[in-house]
Coordinates of C-alpha atoms and ligand atoms in Angstrom, one line a residue:
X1 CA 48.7 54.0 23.0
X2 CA 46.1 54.5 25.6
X3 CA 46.5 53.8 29.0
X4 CA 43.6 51.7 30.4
X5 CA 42.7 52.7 34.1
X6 CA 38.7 51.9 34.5
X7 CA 38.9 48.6 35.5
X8 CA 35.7 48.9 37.8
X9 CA 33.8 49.4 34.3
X10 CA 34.5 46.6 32.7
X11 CA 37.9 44.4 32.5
X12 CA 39.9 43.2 29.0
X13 CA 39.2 39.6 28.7
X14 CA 42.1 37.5 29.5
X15 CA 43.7 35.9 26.5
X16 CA 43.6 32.5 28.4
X17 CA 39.6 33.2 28.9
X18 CA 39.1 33.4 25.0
X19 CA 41.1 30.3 24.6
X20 CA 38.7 28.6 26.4
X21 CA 35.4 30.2 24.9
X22 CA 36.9 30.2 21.6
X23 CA 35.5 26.3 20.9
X24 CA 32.1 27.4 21.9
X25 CA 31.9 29.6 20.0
X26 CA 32.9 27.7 17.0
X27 CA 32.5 24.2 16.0
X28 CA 30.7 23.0 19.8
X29 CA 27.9 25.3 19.5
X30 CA 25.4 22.6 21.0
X31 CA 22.3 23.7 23.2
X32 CA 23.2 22.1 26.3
X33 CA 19.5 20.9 26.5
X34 CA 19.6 18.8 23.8
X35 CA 20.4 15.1 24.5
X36 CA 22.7 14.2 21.8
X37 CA 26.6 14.3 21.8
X38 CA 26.7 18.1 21.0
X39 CA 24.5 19.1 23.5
X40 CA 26.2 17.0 25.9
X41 CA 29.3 18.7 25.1
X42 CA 27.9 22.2 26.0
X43 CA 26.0 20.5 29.4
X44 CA 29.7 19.4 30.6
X45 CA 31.3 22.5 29.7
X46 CA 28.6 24.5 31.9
X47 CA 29.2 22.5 34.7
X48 CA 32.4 22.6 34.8
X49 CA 32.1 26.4 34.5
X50 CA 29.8 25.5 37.5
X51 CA 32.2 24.1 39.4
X52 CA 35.0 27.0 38.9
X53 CA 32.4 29.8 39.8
X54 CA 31.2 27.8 43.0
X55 CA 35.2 27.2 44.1
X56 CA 35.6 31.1 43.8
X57 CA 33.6 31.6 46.8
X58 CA 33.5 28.1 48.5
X59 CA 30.0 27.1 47.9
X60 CA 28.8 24.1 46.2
X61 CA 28.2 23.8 42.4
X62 CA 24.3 23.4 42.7
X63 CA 24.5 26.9 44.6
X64 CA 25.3 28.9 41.6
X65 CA 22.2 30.5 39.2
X66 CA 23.9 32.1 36.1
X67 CA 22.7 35.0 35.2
X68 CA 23.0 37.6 32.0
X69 CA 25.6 39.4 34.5
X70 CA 25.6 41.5 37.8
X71 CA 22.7 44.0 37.5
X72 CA 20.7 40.6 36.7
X73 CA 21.7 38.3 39.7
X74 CA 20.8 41.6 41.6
X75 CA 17.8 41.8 40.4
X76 CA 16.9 38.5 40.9
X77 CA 18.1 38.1 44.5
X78 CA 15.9 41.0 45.4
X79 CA 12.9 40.0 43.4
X80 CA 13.4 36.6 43.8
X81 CA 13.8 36.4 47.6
X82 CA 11.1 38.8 48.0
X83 CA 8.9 36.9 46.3
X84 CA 8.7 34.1 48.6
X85 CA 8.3 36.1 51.9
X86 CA 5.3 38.5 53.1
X87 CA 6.2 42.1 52.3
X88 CA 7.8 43.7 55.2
X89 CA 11.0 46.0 55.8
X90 CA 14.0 46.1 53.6
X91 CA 16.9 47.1 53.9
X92 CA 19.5 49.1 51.6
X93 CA 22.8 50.7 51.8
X94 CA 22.7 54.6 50.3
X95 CA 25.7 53.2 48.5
X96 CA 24.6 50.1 46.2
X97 CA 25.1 50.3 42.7
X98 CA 21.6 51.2 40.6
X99 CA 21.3 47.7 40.3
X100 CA 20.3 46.9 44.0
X101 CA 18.6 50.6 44.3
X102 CA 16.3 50.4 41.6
X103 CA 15.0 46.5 42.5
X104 CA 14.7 48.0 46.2
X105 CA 12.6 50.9 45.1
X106 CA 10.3 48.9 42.8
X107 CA 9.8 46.4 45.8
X108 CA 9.0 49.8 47.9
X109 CA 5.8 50.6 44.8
X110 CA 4.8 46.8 45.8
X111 CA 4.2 47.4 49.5
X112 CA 7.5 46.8 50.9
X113 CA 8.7 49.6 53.4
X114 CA 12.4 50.7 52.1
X115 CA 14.9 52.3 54.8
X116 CA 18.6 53.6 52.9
X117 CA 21.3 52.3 55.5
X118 CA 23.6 55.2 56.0
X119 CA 27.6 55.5 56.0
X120 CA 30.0 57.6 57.3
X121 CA 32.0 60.1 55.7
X122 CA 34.5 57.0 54.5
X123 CA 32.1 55.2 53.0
X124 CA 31.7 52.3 55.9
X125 CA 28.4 51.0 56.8
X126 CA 27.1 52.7 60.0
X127 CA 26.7 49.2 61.8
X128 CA 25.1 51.1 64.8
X129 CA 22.0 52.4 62.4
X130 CA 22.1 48.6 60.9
X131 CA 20.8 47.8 64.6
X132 CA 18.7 50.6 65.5
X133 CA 16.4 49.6 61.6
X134 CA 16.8 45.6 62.8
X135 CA 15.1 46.7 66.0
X136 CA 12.3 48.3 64.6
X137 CA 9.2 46.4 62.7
X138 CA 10.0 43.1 60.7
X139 CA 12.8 43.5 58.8
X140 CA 13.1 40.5 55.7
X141 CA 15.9 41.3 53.7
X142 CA 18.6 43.0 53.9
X143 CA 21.2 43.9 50.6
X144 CA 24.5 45.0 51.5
X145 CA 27.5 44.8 48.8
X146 CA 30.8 43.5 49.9
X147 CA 33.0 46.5 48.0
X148 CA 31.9 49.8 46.6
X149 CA 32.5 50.2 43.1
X150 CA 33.4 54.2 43.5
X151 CA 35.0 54.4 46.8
X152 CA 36.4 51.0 46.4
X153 CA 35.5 51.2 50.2
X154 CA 34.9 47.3 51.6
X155 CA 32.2 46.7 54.1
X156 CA 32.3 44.5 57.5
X157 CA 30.0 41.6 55.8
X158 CA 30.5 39.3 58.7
X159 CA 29.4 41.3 61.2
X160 CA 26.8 42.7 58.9
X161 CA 25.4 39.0 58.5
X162 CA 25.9 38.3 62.3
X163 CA 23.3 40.9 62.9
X164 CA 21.1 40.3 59.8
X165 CA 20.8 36.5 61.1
X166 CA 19.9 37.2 64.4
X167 CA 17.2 39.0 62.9
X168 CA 16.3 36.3 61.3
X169 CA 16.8 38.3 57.9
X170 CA 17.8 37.3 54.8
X171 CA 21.1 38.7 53.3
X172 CA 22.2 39.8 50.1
X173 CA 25.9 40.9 49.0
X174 CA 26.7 42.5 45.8
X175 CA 30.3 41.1 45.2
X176 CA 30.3 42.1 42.1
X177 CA 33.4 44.2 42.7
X178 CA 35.6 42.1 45.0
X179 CA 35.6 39.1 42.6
X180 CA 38.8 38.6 41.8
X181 CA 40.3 41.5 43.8
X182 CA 39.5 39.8 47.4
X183 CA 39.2 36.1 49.0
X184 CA 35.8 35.4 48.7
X185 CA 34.7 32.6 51.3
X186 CA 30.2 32.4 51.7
X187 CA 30.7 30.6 55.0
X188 CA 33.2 33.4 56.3
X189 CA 30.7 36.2 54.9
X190 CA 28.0 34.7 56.0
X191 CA 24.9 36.1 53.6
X192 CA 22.1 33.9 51.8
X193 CA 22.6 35.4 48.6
X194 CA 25.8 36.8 46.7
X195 CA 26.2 38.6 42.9
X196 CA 28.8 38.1 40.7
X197 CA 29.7 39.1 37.3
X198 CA 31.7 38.1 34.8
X199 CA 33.1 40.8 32.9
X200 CA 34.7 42.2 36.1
X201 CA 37.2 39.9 36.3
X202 CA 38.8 39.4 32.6
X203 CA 35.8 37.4 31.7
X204 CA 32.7 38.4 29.0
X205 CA 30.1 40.9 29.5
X206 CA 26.9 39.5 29.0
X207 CA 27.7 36.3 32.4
X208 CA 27.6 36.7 35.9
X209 CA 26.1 34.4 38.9
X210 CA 23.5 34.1 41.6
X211 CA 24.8 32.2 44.6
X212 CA 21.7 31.2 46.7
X213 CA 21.6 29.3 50.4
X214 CA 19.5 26.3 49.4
X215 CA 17.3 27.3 52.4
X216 CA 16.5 30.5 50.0
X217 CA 13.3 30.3 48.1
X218 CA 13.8 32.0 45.2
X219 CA 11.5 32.9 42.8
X220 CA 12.7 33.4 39.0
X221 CA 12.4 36.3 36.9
X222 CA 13.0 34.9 33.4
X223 CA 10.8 31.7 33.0
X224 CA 11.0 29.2 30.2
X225 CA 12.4 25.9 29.5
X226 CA 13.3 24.9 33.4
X227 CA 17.2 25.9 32.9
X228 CA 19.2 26.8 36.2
X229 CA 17.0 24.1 38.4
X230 CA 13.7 26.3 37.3
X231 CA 15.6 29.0 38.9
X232 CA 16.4 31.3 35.4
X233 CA 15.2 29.8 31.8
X234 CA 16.5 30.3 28.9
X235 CA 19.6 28.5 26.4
X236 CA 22.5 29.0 28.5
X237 CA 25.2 31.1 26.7
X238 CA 27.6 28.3 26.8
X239 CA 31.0 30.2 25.3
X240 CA 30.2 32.9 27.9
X241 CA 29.6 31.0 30.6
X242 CA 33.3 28.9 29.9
X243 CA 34.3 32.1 30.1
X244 CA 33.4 33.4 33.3
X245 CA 34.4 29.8 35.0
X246 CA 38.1 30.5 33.3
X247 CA 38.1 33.8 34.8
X248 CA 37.2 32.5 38.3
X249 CA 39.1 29.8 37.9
X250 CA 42.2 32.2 36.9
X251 CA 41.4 34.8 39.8
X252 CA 42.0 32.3 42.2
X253 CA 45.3 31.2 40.6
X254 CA 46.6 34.9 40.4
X255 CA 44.9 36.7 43.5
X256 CA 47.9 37.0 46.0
X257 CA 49.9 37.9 43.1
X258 CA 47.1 41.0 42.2
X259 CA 46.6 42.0 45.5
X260 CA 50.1 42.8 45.9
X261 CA 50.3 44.3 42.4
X262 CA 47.5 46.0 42.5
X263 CA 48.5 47.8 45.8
X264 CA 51.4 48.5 45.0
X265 CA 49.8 50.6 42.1
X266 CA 47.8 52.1 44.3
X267 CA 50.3 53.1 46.5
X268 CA 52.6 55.2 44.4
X269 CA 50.0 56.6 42.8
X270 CA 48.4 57.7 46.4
X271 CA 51.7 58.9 47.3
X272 CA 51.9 61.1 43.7
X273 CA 49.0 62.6 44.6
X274 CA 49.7 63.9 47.7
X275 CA 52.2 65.8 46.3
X276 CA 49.6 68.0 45.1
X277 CA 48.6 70.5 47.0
X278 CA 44.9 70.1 48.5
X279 CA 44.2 66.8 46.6
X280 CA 41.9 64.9 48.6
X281 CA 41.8 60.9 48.5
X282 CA 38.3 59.8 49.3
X283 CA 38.0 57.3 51.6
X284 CA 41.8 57.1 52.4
X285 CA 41.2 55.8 56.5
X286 CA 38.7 52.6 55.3
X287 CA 39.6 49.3 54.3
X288 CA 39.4 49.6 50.1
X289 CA 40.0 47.5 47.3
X290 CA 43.6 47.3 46.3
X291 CA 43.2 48.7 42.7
X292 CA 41.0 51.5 43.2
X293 CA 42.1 55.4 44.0
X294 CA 39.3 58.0 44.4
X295 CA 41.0 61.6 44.6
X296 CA 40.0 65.3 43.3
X297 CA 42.2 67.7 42.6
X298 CA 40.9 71.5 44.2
X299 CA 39.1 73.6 41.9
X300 CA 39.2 70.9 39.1
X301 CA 35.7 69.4 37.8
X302 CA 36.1 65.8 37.5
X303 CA 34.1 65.5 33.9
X304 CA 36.4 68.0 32.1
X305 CA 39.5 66.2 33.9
X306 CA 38.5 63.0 32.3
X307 CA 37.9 64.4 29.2
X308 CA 40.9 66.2 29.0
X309 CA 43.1 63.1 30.2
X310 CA 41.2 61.5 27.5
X311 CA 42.9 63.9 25.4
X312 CA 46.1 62.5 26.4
X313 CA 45.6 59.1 26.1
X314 CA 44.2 57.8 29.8
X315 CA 40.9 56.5 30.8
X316 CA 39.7 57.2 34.1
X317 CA 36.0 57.4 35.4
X318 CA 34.4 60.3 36.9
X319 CA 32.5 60.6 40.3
X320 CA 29.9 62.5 39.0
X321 CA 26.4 61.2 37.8
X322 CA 26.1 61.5 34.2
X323 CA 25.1 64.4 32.3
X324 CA 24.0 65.9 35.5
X325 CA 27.3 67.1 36.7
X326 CA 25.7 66.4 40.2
X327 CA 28.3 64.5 42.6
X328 CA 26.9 60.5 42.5
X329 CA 24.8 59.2 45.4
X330 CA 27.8 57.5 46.8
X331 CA 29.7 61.1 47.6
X332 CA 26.1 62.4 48.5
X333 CA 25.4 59.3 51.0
X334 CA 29.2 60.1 52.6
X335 CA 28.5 63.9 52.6
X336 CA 31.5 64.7 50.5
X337 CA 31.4 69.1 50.6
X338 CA 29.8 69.3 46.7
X339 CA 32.9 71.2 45.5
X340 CA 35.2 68.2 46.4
X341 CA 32.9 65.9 44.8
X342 CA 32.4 67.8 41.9
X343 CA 36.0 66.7 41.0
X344 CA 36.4 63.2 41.9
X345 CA 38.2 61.3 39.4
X346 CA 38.3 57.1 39.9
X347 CA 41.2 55.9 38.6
X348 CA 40.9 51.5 38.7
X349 CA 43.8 49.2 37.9
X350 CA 43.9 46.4 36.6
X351 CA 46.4 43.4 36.2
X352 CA 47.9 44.2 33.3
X353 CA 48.8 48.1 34.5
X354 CA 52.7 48.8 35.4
X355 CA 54.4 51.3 37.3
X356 CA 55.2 53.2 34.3
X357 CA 51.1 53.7 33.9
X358 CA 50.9 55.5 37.5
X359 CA 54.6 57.5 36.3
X360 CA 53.1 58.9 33.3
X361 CA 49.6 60.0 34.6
X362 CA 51.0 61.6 36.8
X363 CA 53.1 63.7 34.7
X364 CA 50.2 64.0 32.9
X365 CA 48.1 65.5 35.7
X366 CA 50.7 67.6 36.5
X367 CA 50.9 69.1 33.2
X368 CA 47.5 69.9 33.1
X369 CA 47.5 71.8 36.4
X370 CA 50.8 73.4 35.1
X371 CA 48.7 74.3 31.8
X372 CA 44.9 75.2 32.0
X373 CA 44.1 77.3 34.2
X374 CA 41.1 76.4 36.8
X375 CA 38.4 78.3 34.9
X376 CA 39.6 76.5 32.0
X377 CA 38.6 73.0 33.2
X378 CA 35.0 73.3 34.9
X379 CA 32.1 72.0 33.1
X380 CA 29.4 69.2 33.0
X381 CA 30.1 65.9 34.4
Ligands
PLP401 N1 27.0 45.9 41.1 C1 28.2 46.6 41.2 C2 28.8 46.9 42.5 C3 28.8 47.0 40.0 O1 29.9 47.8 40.0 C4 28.1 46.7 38.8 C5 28.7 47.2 37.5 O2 29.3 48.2 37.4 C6 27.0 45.9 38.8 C7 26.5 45.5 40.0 C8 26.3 45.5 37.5 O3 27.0 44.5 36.9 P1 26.8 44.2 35.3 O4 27.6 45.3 34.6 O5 27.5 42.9 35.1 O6 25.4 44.2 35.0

């Protein structure tokens, strides 16, 4: 039996969620378009999907643009916001996921003037550069995510959107990781746009959200038929959608009951690792999610050490950029020394993970440091 630890990739989906998609994708297959009892079936299921997604984060229903999932609600808060305002400075953490960087750099080839927002060597937004770029020339919009999906490192969003506002700036959050691992609350974080996505928290791939500030305007990407309030065409996905509103839905039932889980799992595996001489936990002083564990072991590279835990039956994620073996922006942004980040390992529970999980990797870690000598385990990442 493998042991599933790469819950920042992608989650199972809950067997509750299927139970709820299962009729859609069956017998009520109805475009929700289409005026007659089938697709009014599918119109009331996506609003009451609606309705879960918006209660997630305490905004209203008619906020919420579903998307194809998070790199897409990205995308079109970037594009989309952009579009309606006069090209002027943007603003980016070094540490969003591709699917904020690469929408910021395209905006850059369109006359936009990008600045990367550094962080320190934790991962946490340096909220004194954050001022020094709001002081200088116009800045529009500003994209800041809520938790890293590496580091697990979780940013200061209200204070980010305090001074993003006073600008008189738009913000975006990426929350695409702290859905269903943190209370999510718009009004408390303050930003004009935030992305979420399904498959995150035990609901499909293929769904995720756009939650706009009805002040916002937004500009779609995919046009067509007028679905989403004009704001993104296209025959809704209806069985996906119910199941991204029963995930939401079911993240709020169970989210004191993961955080404490999940920490807990974090915790002894944190306090396993130690244990090992010279392991380093990245990002141990910041606030992080409760499920995620960053660490490298010395003289290990992190590619071969998933592989070879692969081996043995556990799936962790590496801190590397792929096939490149070079340490991922995120470590370069926080100055990680190369040869630490050359090992990181990410190691991200989920619900469904038990103590025993944590007990047997590390037995297993230990056996490989007991077995293979360093030479043995360096390679491409
Ligand atoms: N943003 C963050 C922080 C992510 O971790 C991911 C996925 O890993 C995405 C966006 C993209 O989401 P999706 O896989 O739903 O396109």
């Amino acid at each position: 039996m493998a042991v599933y630890l790469d819950h920042n990739a992608s989650t199972p989906l809950d067997p509750t969620v299927l139970a709820a998609m299962r009729p859609y994708l069956g017998t009520r297959f109805g475009n929700a378009s289409s005026l007659h009892r089938f697709g009014r079936s599918a119109r009331n299921a996506i609003d009451a999907a609606r309705g879960q997604v918006a209660a997630l984060v305490g905004a209203a229903p008619q906020q919420v643009v579903f998307t194809s999932g998070g790199t897409e609600s990205d995308g079109l808060a970037l594009f989309g916001a952009a579009a309606g305002l006069a090209p002027g400075r943007l603003l980016v953490s070094a540490v969003e996921h591709s699917a904020v960087l690469e929408p910021a750099r395209a905006l850059a080839r369109r006359g936009w003037e990008l600045a990367l927002l550094p962080v320190d060597r934790d991962c946490r937004l340096d909220l004194d550069a954050l001022d020094a770029a709001l002081a200088g020339s116009t800045v529009r919009l500003v994209s800041v995510m809520l938790a890293n999906n590496e580091t697990g490192v979780v940013q200061e969003i209200a204070a980010v959107a305090d001074r993003v506002r006073a600008a008189g700036a738009l913000l975006h959050v990426d929350a695409v990781q702290a859905a269903g691992k943190l209370p999510l609350d718009l009004g408390a974080l303050g930003c004009h746009l935030l992305s979420l996505s399904a498959h995150k928290l035990y609901g499909p791939q293929g769904a995720g959200a756009l939650v706009v500030d009805p002040m916002v305007a937004l500009e779609p990407l995919v046009l067509g038929g007028g679905q989403e309030q004009g704001r993104r065409g296209g025959t809704e996905p209806v069985a996906a959608l119910v199941g991204f509103g029963a995930a939401t839905a079911l993240a709020v039932a169970e989210l004191p009951g993961r955080i404490a889980h999940l920490g807990a799992l974090r915790a002894r595996l944190e306090a396993g690792l130690r244990a090992h001489p010279g392991c380093t936990i990245v990002a141990a002083g910041a606030p992080r999610l409760p499920n995620t564990v960053q660490f490298a072991l010395p003289g290990y590279d992190g590619g071969a050490l998933q592989m070879a835990l692969d081996r043995l039956g556990f799936a962790v994620a590496t801190g590397s950029a792929c096939h490149s073996g070079r340490p991922s922006h995120v470590l370069e942004a926080m100055g990680l020394a190369p040869e630490v980040a050359r090992g990181v390992v990410r190691v991200s529970f989920g619900k469904d993970n038990r103590d025993q999980d944590v007990d047997s990797l590390l037995a297993a870690l230990g056996s490989l440091r007991s077995a293979l000598p360093v030479s043995a385990v360096s390679g491409g990442g």
